[in-house]
Coordinates of C-alpha atoms and ligand atoms in Angstrom, one line a residue:
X21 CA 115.3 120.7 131.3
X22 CA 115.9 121.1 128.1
X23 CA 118.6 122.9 126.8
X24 CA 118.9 124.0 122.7
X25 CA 121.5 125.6 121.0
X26 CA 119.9 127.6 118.6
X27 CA 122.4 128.6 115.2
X28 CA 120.2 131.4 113.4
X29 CA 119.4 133.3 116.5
X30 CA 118.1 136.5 114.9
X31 CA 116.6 135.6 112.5
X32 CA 112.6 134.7 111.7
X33 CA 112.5 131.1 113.2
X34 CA 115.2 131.9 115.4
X35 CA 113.0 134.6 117.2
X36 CA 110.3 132.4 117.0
X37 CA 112.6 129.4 118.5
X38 CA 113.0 131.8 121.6
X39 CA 109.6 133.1 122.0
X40 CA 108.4 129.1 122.8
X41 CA 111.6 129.0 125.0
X42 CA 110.4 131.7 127.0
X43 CA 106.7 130.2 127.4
X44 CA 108.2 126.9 129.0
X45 CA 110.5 128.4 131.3
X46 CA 110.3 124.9 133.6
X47 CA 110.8 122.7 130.1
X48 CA 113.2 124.6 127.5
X49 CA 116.3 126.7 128.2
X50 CA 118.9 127.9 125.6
X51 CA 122.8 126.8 125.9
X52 CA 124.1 128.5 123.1
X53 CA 123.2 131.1 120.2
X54 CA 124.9 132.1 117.0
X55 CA 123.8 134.3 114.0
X56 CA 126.1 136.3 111.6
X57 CA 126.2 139.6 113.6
X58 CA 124.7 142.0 112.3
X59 CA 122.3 143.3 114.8
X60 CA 124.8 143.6 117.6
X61 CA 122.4 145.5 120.0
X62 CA 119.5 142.5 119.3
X63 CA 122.2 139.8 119.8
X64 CA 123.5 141.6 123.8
X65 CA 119.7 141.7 124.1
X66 CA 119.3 137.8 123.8
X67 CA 122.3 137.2 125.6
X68 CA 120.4 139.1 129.1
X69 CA 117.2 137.6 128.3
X70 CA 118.5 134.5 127.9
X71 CA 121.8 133.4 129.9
X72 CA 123.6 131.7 126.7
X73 CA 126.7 129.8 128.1
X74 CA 128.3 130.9 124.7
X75 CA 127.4 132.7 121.8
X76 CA 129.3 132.5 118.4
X77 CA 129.4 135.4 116.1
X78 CA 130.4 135.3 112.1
X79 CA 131.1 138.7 112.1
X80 CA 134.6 139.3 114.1
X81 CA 134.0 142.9 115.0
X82 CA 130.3 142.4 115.6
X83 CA 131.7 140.0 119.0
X84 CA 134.2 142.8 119.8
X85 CA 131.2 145.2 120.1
X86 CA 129.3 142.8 122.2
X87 CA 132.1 141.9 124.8
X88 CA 131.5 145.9 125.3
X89 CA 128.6 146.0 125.6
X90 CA 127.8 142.8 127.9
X91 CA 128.4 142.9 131.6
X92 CA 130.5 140.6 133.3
X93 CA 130.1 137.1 133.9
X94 CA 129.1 137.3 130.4
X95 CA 128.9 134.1 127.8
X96 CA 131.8 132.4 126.2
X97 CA 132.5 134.6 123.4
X98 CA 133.1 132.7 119.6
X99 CA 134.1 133.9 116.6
X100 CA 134.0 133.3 112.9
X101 CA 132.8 130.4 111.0
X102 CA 135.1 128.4 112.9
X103 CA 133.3 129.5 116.2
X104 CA 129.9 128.7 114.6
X105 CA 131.6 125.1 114.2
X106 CA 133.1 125.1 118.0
X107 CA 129.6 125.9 119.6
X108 CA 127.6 123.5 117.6
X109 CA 129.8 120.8 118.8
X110 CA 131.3 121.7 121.9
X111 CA 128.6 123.3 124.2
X112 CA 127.0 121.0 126.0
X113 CA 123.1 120.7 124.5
X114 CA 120.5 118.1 124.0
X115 CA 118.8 120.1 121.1
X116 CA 120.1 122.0 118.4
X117 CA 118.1 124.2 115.8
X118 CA 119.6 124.9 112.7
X119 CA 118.2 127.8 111.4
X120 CA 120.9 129.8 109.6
X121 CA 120.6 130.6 105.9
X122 CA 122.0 128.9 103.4
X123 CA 125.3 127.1 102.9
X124 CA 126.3 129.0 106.0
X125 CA 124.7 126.3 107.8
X126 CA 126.7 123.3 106.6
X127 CA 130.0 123.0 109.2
X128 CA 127.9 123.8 112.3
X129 CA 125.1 121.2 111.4
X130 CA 127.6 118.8 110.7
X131 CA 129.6 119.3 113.1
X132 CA 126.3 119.5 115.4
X133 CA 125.6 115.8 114.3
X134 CA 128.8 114.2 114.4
X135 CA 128.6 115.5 118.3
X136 CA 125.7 113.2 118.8
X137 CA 123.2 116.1 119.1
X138 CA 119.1 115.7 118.2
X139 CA 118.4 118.1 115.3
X140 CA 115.8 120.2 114.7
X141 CA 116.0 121.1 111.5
X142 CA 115.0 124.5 109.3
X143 CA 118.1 125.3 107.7
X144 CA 117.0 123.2 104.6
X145 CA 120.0 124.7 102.3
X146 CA 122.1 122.1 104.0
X147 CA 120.3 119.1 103.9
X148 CA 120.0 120.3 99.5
X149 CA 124.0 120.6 99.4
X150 CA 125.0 117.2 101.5
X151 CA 121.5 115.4 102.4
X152 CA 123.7 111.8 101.7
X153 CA 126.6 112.6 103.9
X154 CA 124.4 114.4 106.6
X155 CA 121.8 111.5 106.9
X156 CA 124.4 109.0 106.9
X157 CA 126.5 110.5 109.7
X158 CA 123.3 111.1 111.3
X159 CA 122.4 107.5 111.2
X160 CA 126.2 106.1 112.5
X161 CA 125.3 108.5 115.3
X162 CA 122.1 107.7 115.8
X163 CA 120.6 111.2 115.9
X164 CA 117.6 112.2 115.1
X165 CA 117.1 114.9 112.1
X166 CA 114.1 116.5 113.6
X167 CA 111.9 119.0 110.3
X168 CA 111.1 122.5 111.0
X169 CA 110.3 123.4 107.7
X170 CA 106.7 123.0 108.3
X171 CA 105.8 120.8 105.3
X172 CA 108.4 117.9 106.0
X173 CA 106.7 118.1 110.3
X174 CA 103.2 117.4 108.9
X175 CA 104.9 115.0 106.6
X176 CA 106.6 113.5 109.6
X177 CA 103.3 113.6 111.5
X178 CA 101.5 111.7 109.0
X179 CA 104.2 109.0 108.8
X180 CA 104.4 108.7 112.8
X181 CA 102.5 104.9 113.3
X182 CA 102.8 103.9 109.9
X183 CA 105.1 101.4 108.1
X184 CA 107.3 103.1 105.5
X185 CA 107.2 100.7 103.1
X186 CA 103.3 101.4 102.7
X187 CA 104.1 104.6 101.7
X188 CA 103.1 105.4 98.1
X189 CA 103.9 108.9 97.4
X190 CA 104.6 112.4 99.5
X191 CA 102.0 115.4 98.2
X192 CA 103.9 118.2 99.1
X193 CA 102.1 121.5 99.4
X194 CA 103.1 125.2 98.7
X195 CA 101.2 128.2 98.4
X196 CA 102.3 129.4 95.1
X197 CA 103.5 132.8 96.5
X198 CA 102.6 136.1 95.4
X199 CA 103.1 135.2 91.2
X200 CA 100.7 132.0 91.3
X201 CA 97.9 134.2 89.3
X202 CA 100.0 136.1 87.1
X203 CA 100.8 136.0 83.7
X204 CA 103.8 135.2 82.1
X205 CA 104.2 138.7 80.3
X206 CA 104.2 140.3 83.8
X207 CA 107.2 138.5 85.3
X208 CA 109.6 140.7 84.0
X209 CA 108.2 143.5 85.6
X210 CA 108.8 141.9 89.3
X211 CA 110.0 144.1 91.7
X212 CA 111.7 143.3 94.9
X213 CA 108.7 144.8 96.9
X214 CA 106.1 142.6 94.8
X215 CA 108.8 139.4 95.9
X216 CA 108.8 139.9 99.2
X217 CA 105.2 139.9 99.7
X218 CA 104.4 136.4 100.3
X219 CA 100.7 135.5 101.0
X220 CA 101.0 133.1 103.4
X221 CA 104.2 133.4 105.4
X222 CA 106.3 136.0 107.2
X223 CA 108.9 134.7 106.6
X224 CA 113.4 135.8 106.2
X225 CA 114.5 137.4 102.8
X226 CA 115.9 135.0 101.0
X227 CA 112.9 132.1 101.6
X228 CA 110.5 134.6 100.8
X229 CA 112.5 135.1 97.2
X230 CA 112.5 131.5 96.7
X231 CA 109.2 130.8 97.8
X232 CA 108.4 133.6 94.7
X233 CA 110.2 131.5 92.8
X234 CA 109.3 128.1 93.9
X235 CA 112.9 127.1 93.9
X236 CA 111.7 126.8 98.1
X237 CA 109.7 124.0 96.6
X238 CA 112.2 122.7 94.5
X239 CA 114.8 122.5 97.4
X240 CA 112.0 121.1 99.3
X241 CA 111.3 118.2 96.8
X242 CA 114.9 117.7 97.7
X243 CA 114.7 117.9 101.3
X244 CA 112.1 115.6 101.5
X245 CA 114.0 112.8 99.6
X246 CA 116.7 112.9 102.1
X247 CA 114.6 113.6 105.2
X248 CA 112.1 110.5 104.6
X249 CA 114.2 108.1 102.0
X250 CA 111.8 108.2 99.0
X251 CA 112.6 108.3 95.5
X252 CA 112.3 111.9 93.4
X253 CA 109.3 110.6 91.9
X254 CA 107.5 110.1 94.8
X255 CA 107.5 113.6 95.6
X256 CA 104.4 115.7 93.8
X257 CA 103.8 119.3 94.6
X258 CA 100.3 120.6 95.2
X259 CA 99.9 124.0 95.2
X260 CA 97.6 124.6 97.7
X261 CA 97.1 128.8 98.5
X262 CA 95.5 128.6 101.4
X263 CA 98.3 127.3 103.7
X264 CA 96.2 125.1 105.7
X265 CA 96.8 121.4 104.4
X266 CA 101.0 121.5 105.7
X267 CA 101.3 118.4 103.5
X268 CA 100.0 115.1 103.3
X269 CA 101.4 111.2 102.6
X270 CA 99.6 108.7 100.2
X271 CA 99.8 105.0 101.0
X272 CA 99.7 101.9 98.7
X273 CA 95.8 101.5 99.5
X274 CA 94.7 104.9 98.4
X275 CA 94.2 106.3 101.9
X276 CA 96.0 109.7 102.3
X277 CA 96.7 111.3 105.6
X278 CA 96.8 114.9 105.9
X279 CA 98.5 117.3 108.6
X280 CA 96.4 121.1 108.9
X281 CA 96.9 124.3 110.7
X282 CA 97.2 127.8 110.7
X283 CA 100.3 129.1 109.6
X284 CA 102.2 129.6 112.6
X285 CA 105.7 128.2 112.3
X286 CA 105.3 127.8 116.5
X287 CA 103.6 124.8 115.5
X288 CA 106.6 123.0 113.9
X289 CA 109.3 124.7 115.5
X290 CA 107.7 123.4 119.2
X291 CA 107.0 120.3 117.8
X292 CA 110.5 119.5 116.6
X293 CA 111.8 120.9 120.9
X294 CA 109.1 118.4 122.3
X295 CA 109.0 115.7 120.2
X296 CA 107.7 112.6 120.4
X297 CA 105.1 114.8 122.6
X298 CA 103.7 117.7 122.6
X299 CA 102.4 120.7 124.7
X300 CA 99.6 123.3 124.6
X301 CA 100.6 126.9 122.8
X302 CA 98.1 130.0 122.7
X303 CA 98.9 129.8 119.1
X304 CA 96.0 130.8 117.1
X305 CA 93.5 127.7 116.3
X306 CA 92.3 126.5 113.0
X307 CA 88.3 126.9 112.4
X308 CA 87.9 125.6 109.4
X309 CA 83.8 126.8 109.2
X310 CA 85.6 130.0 108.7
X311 CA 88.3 129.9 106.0
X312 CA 85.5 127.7 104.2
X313 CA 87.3 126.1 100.9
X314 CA 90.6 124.4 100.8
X315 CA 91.9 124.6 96.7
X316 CA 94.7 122.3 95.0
X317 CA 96.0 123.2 91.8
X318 CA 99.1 122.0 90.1
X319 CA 102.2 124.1 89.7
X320 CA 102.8 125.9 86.7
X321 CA 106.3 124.6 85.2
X322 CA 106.2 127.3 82.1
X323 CA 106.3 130.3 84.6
X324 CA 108.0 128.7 87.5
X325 CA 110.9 126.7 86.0
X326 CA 112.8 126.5 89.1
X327 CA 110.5 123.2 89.7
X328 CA 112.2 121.7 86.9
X329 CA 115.8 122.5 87.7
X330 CA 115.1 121.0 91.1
X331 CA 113.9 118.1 90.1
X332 CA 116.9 117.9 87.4
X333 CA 119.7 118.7 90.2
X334 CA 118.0 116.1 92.1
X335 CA 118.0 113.4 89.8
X336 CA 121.7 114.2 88.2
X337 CA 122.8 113.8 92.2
X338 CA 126.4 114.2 93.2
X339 CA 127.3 117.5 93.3
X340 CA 124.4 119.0 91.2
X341 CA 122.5 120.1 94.3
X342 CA 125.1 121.9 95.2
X343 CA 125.5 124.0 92.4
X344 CA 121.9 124.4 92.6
X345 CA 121.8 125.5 96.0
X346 CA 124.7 128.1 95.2
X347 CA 123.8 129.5 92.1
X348 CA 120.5 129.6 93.7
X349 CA 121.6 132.0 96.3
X350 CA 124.0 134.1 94.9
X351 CA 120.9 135.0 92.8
X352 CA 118.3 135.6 94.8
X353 CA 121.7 138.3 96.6
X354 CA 121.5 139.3 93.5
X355 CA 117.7 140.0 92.7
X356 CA 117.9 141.3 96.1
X357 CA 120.2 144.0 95.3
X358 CA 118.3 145.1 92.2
X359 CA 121.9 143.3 90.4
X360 CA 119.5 140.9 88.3
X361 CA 115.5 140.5 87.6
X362 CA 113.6 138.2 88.8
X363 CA 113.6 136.1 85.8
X364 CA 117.3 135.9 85.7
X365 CA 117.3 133.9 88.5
X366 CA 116.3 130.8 86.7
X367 CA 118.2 131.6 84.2
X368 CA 122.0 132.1 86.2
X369 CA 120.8 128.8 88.2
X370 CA 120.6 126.7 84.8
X371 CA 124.2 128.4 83.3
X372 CA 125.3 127.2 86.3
X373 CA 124.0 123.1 86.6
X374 CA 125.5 123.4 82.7
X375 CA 128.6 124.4 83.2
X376 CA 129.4 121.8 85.9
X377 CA 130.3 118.5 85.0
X378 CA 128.6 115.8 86.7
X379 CA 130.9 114.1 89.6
X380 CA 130.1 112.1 92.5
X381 CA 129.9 113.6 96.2
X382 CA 132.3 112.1 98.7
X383 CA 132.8 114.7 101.3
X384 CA 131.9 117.3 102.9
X385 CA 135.0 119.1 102.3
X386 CA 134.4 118.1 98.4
X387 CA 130.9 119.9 99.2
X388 CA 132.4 123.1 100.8
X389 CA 135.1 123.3 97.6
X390 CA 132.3 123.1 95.2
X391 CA 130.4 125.5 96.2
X392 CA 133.3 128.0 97.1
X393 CA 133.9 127.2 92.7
X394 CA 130.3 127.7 92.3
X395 CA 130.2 131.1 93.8
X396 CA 133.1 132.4 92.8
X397 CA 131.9 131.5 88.6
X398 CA 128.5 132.4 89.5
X399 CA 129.6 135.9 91.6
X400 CA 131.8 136.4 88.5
X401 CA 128.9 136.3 85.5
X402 CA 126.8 138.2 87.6
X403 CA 129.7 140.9 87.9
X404 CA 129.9 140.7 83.9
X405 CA 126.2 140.7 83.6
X406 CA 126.4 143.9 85.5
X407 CA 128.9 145.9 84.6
X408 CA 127.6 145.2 80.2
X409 CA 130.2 143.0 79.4
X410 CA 128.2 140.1 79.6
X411 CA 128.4 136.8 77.0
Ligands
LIG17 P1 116.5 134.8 108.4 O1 117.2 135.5 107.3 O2 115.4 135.5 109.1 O3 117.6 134.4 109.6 C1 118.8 133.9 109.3 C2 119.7 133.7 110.5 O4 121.0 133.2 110.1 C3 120.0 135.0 111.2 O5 120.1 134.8 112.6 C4 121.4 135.4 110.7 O6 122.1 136.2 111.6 C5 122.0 134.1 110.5 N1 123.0 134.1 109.3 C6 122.7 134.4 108.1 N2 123.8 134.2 107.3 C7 124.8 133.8 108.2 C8 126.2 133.4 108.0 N3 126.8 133.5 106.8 N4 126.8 133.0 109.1 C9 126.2 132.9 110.3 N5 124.9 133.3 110.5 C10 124.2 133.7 109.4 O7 116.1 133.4 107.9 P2 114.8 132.5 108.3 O8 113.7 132.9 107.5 O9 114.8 132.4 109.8 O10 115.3 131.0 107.7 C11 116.3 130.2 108.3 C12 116.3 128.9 107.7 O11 115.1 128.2 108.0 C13 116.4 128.9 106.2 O12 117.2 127.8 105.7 C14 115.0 128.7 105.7 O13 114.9 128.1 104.4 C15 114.4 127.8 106.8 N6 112.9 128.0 107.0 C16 112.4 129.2 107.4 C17 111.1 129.3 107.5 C18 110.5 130.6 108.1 O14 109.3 130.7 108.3 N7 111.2 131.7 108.2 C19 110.2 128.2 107.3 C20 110.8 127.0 106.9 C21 112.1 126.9 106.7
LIG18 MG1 108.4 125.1 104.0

């Protein structure tokens, strides 16, 4: 058996995460489950369903509700980010998915590793804020950093039985979301509705704004560099709108090795819980007679400059990602909320790189303190921006 502490419970590859759980009943069972609290009556729901031996809530009053609502013997009860921390290390798990949101993810997932657990990892945000100190500690541990994200599993599949050295260069594939096709004169007009229809995905909020973006892309470039130890450069994006082609990996003799599917993030996510092997799902197959053509175009940096910002956080290193990361999310909240438009997003994520000076990263808690500056400028302009008083 199995048994997976899954930080992100509620959300889109959380619920996913549990559906495979509960279609290996013999294989896969869940030791502990966090989210932010929100949906109180989902969470209680889990908790029957599932037997958690804790669950860790951000939300304080959110785990008040639920020890009323549970029946006794009920879970260990955690709260706070603190809690989020104390599950991830303490309960006893061979597995555990990180799938929070954002920089939210950071303590737990570190905290997760330095406890010696295998990772299987979504919660990309993280890996964008402190990829150098999490691979590091992951390495002195020796744990495995398993990806969900299901470009960096086909890249991981296509590397599986290959020497790394060999490896040329990393195409990296994205839709192109919902904006691909239209014209720069239209972008101002985005509306929250047009952003969250993605093409491809079903996907939480905040993904589905950056995938609009391409900033997902952009802290995927990122991801990938930490994940599988290649340069920036190696990294090209294809944009590919089909979904079909997860990613591929070019080696020094031309040959490229390519990872398809449908888009079903079971695929990944089960991949990542099983791995090195794998088992049967009724997810839906791939007939390729019937999608027909398979199109790669390259992405367009005039329309979608978070590719570019990306790139530049990536190469600056240090703490650059991290104001990338933050700036990124406070303005996606922000678009979100109708605060900003979608072109503005860009825009508050470049104020941001330029108003930090460049500086090494250290630590984590260097990490958590600029990103607490970073959101507290950042939440500040956007209040100006607001309210007219703007530079
Ligand atoms: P989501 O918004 O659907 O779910 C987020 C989960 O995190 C929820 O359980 C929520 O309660 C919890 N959460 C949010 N903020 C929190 C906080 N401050 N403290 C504690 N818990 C908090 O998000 P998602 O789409 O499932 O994405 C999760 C992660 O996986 C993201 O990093 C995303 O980039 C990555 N990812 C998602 C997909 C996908 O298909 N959804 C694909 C690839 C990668
Ligand atoms: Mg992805």
């Amino acid at each position: 058996m199995k048994r997976i502490t899954l930080l992100g419970a509620t959300g889109s590859i959380g619920l996913r995460t549990l559906e495979l759980v509960s279609s290996f009943p013999e294989e896969l069972a869940i030791a502990g489950l966090a989210a932010r609290g929100s949906n109180v009556e989902l969470v209680a729901d889990l908790c029957r369903k599932y037997a958690p031996d804790a669950v860790a809530l951000l939300d304080v009053d959110a785990l008040d509700r639920l020890a009323r609502i549970l029946p006794r013997p009920r879970p260990e009860l955690l709260a706070g980010a603190d809690g989020l921390v104390a599950l991830a290390r303490e309960v006893d798990a061979q597995v555990v998915v990180s799938a929070l949101v954002g920089g939210a993810g950071l303590l737990p997932t570190m905290a997760a590793i330095q406890a010696g657990r295998t990772m299987a990892l979504a919660n990309k945000e993280t890996l964008v804020m402190a990829g150098s100190l999490m691979t590091a500690a992951a390495r002195s541990r020796g744990v495995a950093l398993l990806p969900v994200d299901s470009e960096h599993s086909a890249i991981f599949q296509c590397l599986v039985g290959h020497n790394r050295a060999d490896v040329h260069r990393i195409l990296l594939t994205g839709s192109g979301g919902p904006f691909r096709e239209w014209p720069r004169e239209r972008f101002a007009t985005i509306t929250v509705e047009d952003a969250l229809k993605h093409p491809t995905w079903k996907m939480g909020a905040k993904i589905t704004i950056d995938s609009a973006t391409l900033m997902n892309k952009g802290l995927e470039i990122i991801e990938a560099r930490w994940l599988f130890d290649v340069r920036p450069e190696q990294v090209q994006v294809v944009v590919h709108p089909q979904s079909i082609v997860h990613s591929m990996v070019e080696y020094i003799d031309g040959a490229v090795i390519a990872q398809l599917g449908v888009a079903d993030m079971g695929i990944p996510i089960l991949y990542a819980l099983t791995y090195p092997e794998r088992r049967p799902t009724p997810a839906a197959r791939l007939d390729l007679t019937r999608i027909g053509t398979l199109t790669f175009e390259p992405p367009d940096p005039v329309r979608f400059p978070a590719l570019r910002l990306a790139r530049a956080a990536l190469e600056q290193g240090g703490v650059a990602p991290v104001v990338l990361n933050a700036a990124n999310e406070l303005a996606v909240a922000a678009f979100l909320e109708r605060r900003i438009g979608f072109d503005e997003i860009a825009d508050t994520i470049e104020r941001a790189l330029d108003r930090v000076p460049p500086a090494d990263l250290c630590s984590i808690e260097q990490c958590v303190a600029v990103d607490a500056d970073v959101r507290r400028e950042v939440g500040r302009s956007l209040e100006a921006r607001a309210t007219g008083t703007a530079r």
